[in-house]
Amino acid sequence: MPHAFHLVDAFTTQPFAGNPAVVYLLDRWPDDVWLSRVAREMNQSETAFVRRSSVADVAVRYFTPAEEIPLAGHPTIATAMALIHAGRLTLGGEQTVIRLELRDGPLPVEIIARKGQVERIVMTQRRPLFLRTYRAEDVLPVFGLSPQDALPALPIQTVSTGTPQLMIPLRGQEALRRARMDFAAYARLREASDFFSPHLFCLGGVTPAGTTFARQFGLPPDTLEDPATGSATGGMAAYLWRYRLIERPAFLAEQGHWMQRPSQIYVEVVGAREAIETVKIGGSAVVIAQGEVLLS
């Protein structure tokens, strides 16, 4: 049987912006080899595979071109929009809450609508874990930067709200723009690390509305740079709140503008600075295309 898919731009209200994700709506799970091959063929930063669930509204698995990951932000937003577009999810007024069965347990997703039109999709991530720290002199040269480019007196640290990401705070956009990843050096760093990918960020957005701006890098066959990274933005928000870099727990994070894929992610940290309960991230999405894969 053909497998239906949707191509969805997440964290944007405009087509051909934000971060594209492919969402497959399945009747059953094909084997993992098929899922991996399809994700590599789609060649997006993540592909979401969705089917019915006995413990939640739907079950979702996320694959990059290289591997399966437990949680991802922009394909979660894209999944909700694809379900609505395909008629598999009916909005229940101005607020609809669904539960996704993920690899590490269910998570809630809230759809906020007005007059039948989706305004924002918000996912609740897992309680943040603050994990291993790294020395600036070991990390910054991997990205063509010096330790002096790091924001002083702050750790370079892995933070996970579902997928562990390395938080690398920089002094400003000038340093962030200069970042260039040395593939071989990064591969060596990651092999001995506890994180999935690096999140380089600074305070101050590209637009007046933004509080932060970020870049996210990867190794082939994964995408070299991601225009919007919801899981890392959640970890960044927890980091900013814990280390008192922001005064308010809700803000707008920006990413992708230098890639001509401007993205805006609405963020809210829930809980005290030393006892964060969760992080919520959200945004809009646009369905770009739909089709079928004929191979099974």
CSV table of C-alpha atoms in Angstrom, one decimal:
chain,number,residue,atom,x,y,z
A,1,MET,CA,0.0,0.0,0.0
A,2,PRO,CA,1.2,3.6,-0.7
A,3,HIS,CA,2.2,5.6,2.4
A,4,ALA,CA,0.9,9.2,2.5
A,5,PHE,CA,3.2,12.0,3.5
A,6,HIS,CA,3.0,15.8,4.1
A,7,LEU,CA,5.8,18.3,3.8
A,8,VAL,CA,5.3,20.9,6.4
A,9,ASP,CA,7.3,24.1,7.2
A,10,ALA,CA,7.4,24.5,11.0
A,11,PHE,CA,8.0,27.6,13.2
A,12,THR,CA,6.7,30.0,10.5
A,13,THR,CA,3.5,31.5,9.2
A,14,GLN,CA,5.0,31.8,5.7
A,15,PRO,CA,5.7,29.0,3.1
A,16,PHE,CA,9.4,28.3,2.3
A,17,ALA,CA,10.5,29.6,5.7
A,18,GLY,CA,11.0,27.9,9.1
A,19,ASN,CA,12.2,24.3,9.1
A,20,PRO,CA,10.7,21.7,6.8
A,21,ALA,CA,9.7,18.3,8.1
A,22,VAL,CA,8.2,15.3,6.3
A,23,VAL,CA,5.4,13.6,8.2
A,24,TYR,CA,4.2,10.1,7.2
A,25,LEU,CA,0.7,9.0,8.2
A,26,LEU,CA,0.9,5.2,8.5
A,27,ASP,CA,-1.5,2.3,9.3
A,28,ARG,CA,1.3,0.2,10.8
A,29,TRP,CA,5.0,0.4,11.6
A,30,PRO,CA,7.2,-0.8,8.7
A,31,ASP,CA,10.5,-2.2,9.8
A,32,ASP,CA,13.3,0.1,11.1
A,33,VAL,CA,15.4,-0.4,8.0
A,34,TRP,CA,12.6,1.0,5.8
A,35,LEU,CA,12.0,3.9,8.2
A,36,SER,CA,15.7,4.8,8.1
A,37,ARG,CA,15.9,4.5,4.3
A,38,VAL,CA,12.9,6.7,3.8
A,39,ALA,CA,14.3,9.4,6.2
A,40,ARG,CA,17.5,9.4,4.4
A,41,GLU,CA,15.7,9.7,1.0
A,42,MET,CA,13.6,12.6,2.3
A,43,ASN,CA,16.9,14.3,3.4
A,44,GLN,CA,15.3,16.6,5.9
A,45,SER,CA,16.7,17.3,9.4
A,46,GLU,CA,14.0,15.0,10.7
A,47,THR,CA,11.2,12.9,9.3
A,48,ALA,CA,8.2,11.9,11.5
A,49,PHE,CA,6.4,8.6,11.2
A,50,VAL,CA,2.9,8.6,12.7
A,51,ARG,CA,0.4,5.8,13.4
A,52,ARG,CA,-2.5,5.1,15.8
A,53,SER,CA,-1.7,4.5,19.4
A,54,SER,CA,-3.4,2.5,22.2
A,55,VAL,CA,-2.1,4.8,24.9
A,56,ALA,CA,-2.3,8.2,23.3
A,57,ASP,CA,-3.9,9.9,20.4
A,58,VAL,CA,-1.1,8.9,18.0
A,59,ALA,CA,2.3,7.3,18.2
A,60,VAL,CA,5.3,9.2,16.6
A,61,ARG,CA,8.9,8.2,15.8
A,62,TYR,CA,11.5,10.7,14.7
A,63,PHE,CA,14.4,9.8,12.3
A,64,THR,CA,17.2,12.0,11.0
A,65,PRO,CA,18.9,10.8,7.9
A,66,ALA,CA,21.5,9.1,10.2
A,67,GLU,CA,19.5,7.7,13.2
A,68,GLU,CA,16.4,7.7,15.3
A,69,ILE,CA,16.1,10.2,18.1
A,70,PRO,CA,13.7,10.2,21.1
A,71,LEU,CA,12.2,13.7,20.7
A,72,ALA,CA,12.3,16.6,18.2
A,73,GLY,CA,10.6,19.9,18.2
A,74,HIS,CA,9.8,21.0,14.6
A,75,PRO,CA,8.5,17.6,13.4
A,76,THR,CA,6.2,17.6,16.4
A,77,ILE,CA,4.7,20.9,15.4
A,78,ALA,CA,4.6,19.6,11.8
A,79,THR,CA,2.9,16.4,12.9
A,80,ALA,CA,0.0,18.2,14.5
A,81,MET,CA,-0.5,20.4,11.4
A,82,ALA,CA,-0.3,17.4,9.1
A,83,LEU,CA,-3.0,15.5,11.2
A,84,ILE,CA,-5.3,18.5,11.0
A,85,HIS,CA,-4.7,19.0,7.2
A,86,ALA,CA,-5.3,15.3,6.5
A,87,GLY,CA,-8.6,15.4,8.5
A,88,ARG,CA,-7.3,12.9,11.2
A,89,LEU,CA,-7.5,15.5,13.9
A,90,THR,CA,-10.6,17.7,14.5
A,91,LEU,CA,-10.1,20.9,16.4
A,92,GLY,CA,-12.2,21.2,19.6
A,93,GLY,CA,-12.6,25.0,19.6
A,94,GLU,CA,-10.0,27.5,20.5
A,95,GLN,CA,-7.9,25.0,22.4
A,96,THR,CA,-7.3,21.3,21.5
A,97,VAL,CA,-5.0,19.1,23.5
A,98,ILE,CA,-3.6,15.8,22.1
A,99,ARG,CA,-1.1,13.3,23.5
A,100,LEU,CA,1.7,11.9,21.4
A,101,GLU,CA,3.2,8.5,22.3
A,102,LEU,CA,7.0,8.9,21.9
A,103,ARG,CA,9.8,6.5,22.4
A,104,ASP,CA,10.4,7.6,26.0
A,105,GLY,CA,6.7,8.1,26.9
A,106,PRO,CA,3.7,10.4,26.1
A,107,LEU,CA,3.9,14.2,25.7
A,108,PRO,CA,1.0,16.7,25.4
A,109,VAL,CA,0.6,19.0,22.4
A,110,GLU,CA,-1.8,22.0,22.5
A,111,ILE,CA,-3.3,23.5,19.4
A,112,ILE,CA,-4.5,27.1,19.7
A,113,ALA,CA,-7.0,28.1,17.0
A,114,ARG,CA,-9.2,31.0,16.2
A,115,LYS,CA,-12.2,30.8,13.9
A,116,GLY,CA,-11.1,27.3,12.8
A,117,GLN,CA,-7.6,28.4,11.8
A,118,VAL,CA,-4.5,27.2,13.7
A,119,GLU,CA,-2.6,30.1,15.3
A,120,ARG,CA,0.0,28.2,17.3
A,121,ILE,CA,1.0,24.6,18.2
A,122,VAL,CA,2.7,24.2,21.5
A,123,MET,CA,4.6,21.1,22.8
A,124,THR,CA,5.5,20.4,26.4
A,125,GLN,CA,8.9,19.0,26.7
A,126,ARG,CA,10.4,16.9,29.4
A,127,ARG,CA,11.9,18.1,32.7
A,128,PRO,CA,15.3,19.5,31.8
A,129,LEU,CA,18.4,17.6,32.8
A,130,PHE,CA,21.7,19.5,33.2
A,131,LEU,CA,24.4,17.1,32.2
A,132,ARG,CA,28.1,17.1,31.5
A,133,THR,CA,30.1,20.4,31.1
A,134,TYR,CA,33.0,21.0,28.7
A,135,ARG,CA,36.0,23.3,28.5
A,136,ALA,CA,35.8,26.2,26.1
A,137,GLU,CA,39.3,25.5,24.8
A,138,ASP,CA,38.1,22.0,23.8
A,139,VAL,CA,34.9,23.0,22.1
A,140,LEU,CA,35.2,26.5,20.6
A,141,PRO,CA,38.1,25.7,18.1
A,142,VAL,CA,35.9,22.9,16.7
A,143,PHE,CA,33.7,25.7,15.3
A,144,GLY,CA,36.6,28.0,14.2
A,145,LEU,CA,36.2,30.1,17.3
A,146,SER,CA,38.4,31.0,20.3
A,147,PRO,CA,37.6,30.5,24.0
A,148,GLN,CA,37.3,34.3,24.2
A,149,ASP,CA,34.2,34.1,21.9
A,150,ALA,CA,32.3,32.3,24.7
A,151,LEU,CA,30.1,34.2,27.0
A,152,PRO,CA,32.2,34.6,30.1
A,153,ALA,CA,31.7,32.8,33.4
A,154,LEU,CA,29.1,30.3,32.0
A,155,PRO,CA,29.4,26.6,31.4
A,156,ILE,CA,29.4,24.9,28.0
A,157,GLN,CA,26.9,22.2,29.0
A,158,THR,CA,24.7,19.5,27.7
A,159,VAL,CA,21.1,20.1,28.5
A,160,SER,CA,18.3,17.7,27.6
A,161,THR,CA,14.5,18.3,27.5
A,162,GLY,CA,14.1,15.0,25.7
A,163,THR,CA,17.2,15.0,23.4
A,164,PRO,CA,20.6,16.0,24.8
A,165,GLN,CA,22.0,19.1,23.1
A,166,LEU,CA,25.3,21.0,23.8
A,167,MET,CA,24.6,24.6,24.9
A,168,ILE,CA,27.4,26.9,23.7
A,169,PRO,CA,26.7,30.6,24.7
A,170,LEU,CA,28.6,33.2,22.6
A,171,ARG,CA,29.3,36.8,23.2
A,172,GLY,CA,27.2,38.0,20.3
A,173,GLN,CA,26.1,37.7,16.7
A,174,GLU,CA,29.5,38.6,15.3
A,175,ALA,CA,31.0,35.4,16.8
A,176,LEU,CA,28.0,33.4,15.9
A,177,ARG,CA,28.3,34.4,12.3
A,178,ARG,CA,32.0,33.4,12.2
A,179,ALA,CA,31.2,29.8,13.4
A,180,ARG,CA,32.3,27.1,10.9
A,181,MET,CA,32.4,23.5,11.9
A,182,ASP,CA,35.5,21.4,11.4
A,183,PHE,CA,33.9,18.1,10.5
A,184,ALA,CA,36.8,15.8,11.7
A,185,ALA,CA,37.3,17.7,14.9
A,186,TYR,CA,33.6,17.7,15.6
A,187,ALA,CA,33.3,14.0,14.9
A,188,ARG,CA,36.1,13.3,17.5
A,189,LEU,CA,34.4,15.6,20.1
A,190,ARG,CA,31.0,14.0,19.6
A,191,GLU,CA,32.3,10.5,19.7
A,192,ALA,CA,33.4,11.1,23.3
A,193,SER,CA,30.4,13.2,24.3
A,194,ASP,CA,27.0,12.9,25.8
A,195,PHE,CA,25.1,15.1,23.3
A,196,PHE,CA,23.3,14.7,20.0
A,197,SER,CA,24.2,18.0,18.4
A,198,PRO,CA,25.6,21.5,19.3
A,199,HIS,CA,23.5,24.6,19.8
A,200,LEU,CA,25.5,27.9,19.5
A,201,PHE,CA,23.5,30.9,20.6
A,202,CYS,CA,23.7,34.5,21.7
A,203,LEU,CA,21.5,37.0,23.4
A,204,GLY,CA,19.6,39.4,21.1
A,205,GLY,CA,17.6,38.4,18.1
A,206,VAL,CA,18.0,39.3,14.5
A,207,THR,CA,14.7,41.2,14.7
A,208,PRO,CA,13.6,43.5,17.5
A,209,ALA,CA,11.1,40.8,18.6
A,210,GLY,CA,13.8,38.2,19.3
A,211,THR,CA,15.5,37.6,22.6
A,212,THR,CA,18.0,35.0,21.3
A,213,PHE,CA,19.5,33.9,18.0
A,214,ALA,CA,21.0,30.5,17.4
A,215,ARG,CA,22.7,28.1,15.0
A,216,GLN,CA,22.6,24.3,15.1
A,217,PHE,CA,25.1,22.1,13.2
A,218,GLY,CA,25.3,18.5,12.1
A,219,LEU,CA,27.4,15.9,10.3
A,220,PRO,CA,26.5,14.3,7.0
A,221,PRO,CA,24.3,12.4,6.2
A,222,ASP,CA,22.4,14.7,8.6
A,223,THR,CA,21.8,18.3,7.5
A,224,LEU,CA,24.8,20.6,8.0
A,225,GLU,CA,22.8,23.4,9.6
A,226,ASP,CA,19.3,23.4,11.0
A,227,PRO,CA,17.1,26.5,10.5
A,228,ALA,CA,14.9,25.8,13.6
A,229,THR,CA,15.6,23.3,16.4
A,230,GLY,CA,12.8,22.9,18.9
A,231,SER,CA,14.4,20.4,21.2
A,232,ALA,CA,17.6,22.5,21.5
A,233,THR,CA,15.6,25.7,21.9
A,234,GLY,CA,13.9,24.0,24.9
A,235,GLY,CA,17.3,23.1,26.4
A,236,MET,CA,18.6,26.6,25.7
A,237,ALA,CA,15.6,28.2,27.4
A,238,ALA,CA,16.2,26.1,30.5
A,239,TYR,CA,19.8,27.0,30.5
A,240,LEU,CA,19.1,30.8,30.1
A,241,TRP,CA,16.6,30.6,33.0
A,242,ARG,CA,18.7,28.6,35.3
A,243,TYR,CA,21.8,30.8,34.8
A,244,ARG,CA,19.9,34.0,35.1
A,245,LEU,CA,20.5,35.2,31.5
A,246,ILE,CA,16.9,36.2,31.0
A,247,GLU,CA,14.6,38.1,33.4
A,248,ARG,CA,11.3,36.6,32.2
A,249,PRO,CA,10.6,32.9,31.5
A,250,ALA,CA,8.7,33.5,28.3
A,251,PHE,CA,10.4,34.9,25.2
A,252,LEU,CA,10.8,34.6,21.4
A,253,ALA,CA,13.8,32.6,20.0
A,254,GLU,CA,15.0,33.2,16.5
A,255,GLN,CA,17.0,30.9,14.1
A,256,GLY,CA,17.5,30.4,10.4
A,257,HIS,CA,17.5,34.0,9.2
A,258,TRP,CA,21.0,33.8,7.8
A,259,MET,CA,20.0,30.6,5.9
A,260,GLN,CA,17.0,32.5,4.3
A,261,ARG,CA,14.7,30.3,6.4
A,262,PRO,CA,13.6,32.7,9.2
A,263,SER,CA,12.1,30.9,12.1
A,264,GLN,CA,10.4,32.1,15.3
A,265,ILE,CA,9.9,29.8,18.3
A,266,TYR,CA,7.8,30.9,21.2
A,267,VAL,CA,9.2,29.6,24.5
A,268,GLU,CA,8.0,29.4,28.1
A,269,VAL,CA,10.0,27.9,31.0
A,270,VAL,CA,7.8,26.6,33.8
A,271,GLY,CA,9.2,26.5,37.4
A,272,ALA,CA,11.7,28.1,39.6
A,273,ARG,CA,15.3,28.7,38.3
A,274,GLU,CA,16.7,25.9,40.4
A,275,ALA,CA,13.7,23.6,40.0
A,276,ILE,CA,12.5,23.8,36.4
A,277,GLU,CA,9.5,21.6,35.8
A,278,THR,CA,9.2,21.8,32.0
A,279,VAL,CA,9.7,23.9,28.9
A,280,LYS,CA,7.1,24.7,26.4
A,281,ILE,CA,7.9,25.6,22.8
A,282,GLY,CA,5.6,26.5,20.0
A,283,GLY,CA,4.9,28.2,16.7
A,284,SER,CA,2.9,28.0,13.6
A,285,ALA,CA,3.3,25.8,10.5
A,286,VAL,CA,2.4,25.7,6.8
A,287,VAL,CA,1.6,22.5,4.8
A,288,ILE,CA,3.7,22.8,1.6
A,289,ALA,CA,3.0,19.5,-0.2
A,290,GLN,CA,1.5,16.1,0.1
A,291,GLY,CA,2.1,12.8,-1.7
A,292,GLU,CA,2.7,9.1,-1.5
A,293,VAL,CA,5.7,6.8,-1.3
A,294,LEU,CA,4.9,3.8,-3.5
A,295,LEU,CA,7.5,1.4,-2.1
A,296,SER,CA,6.9,-0.6,1.1
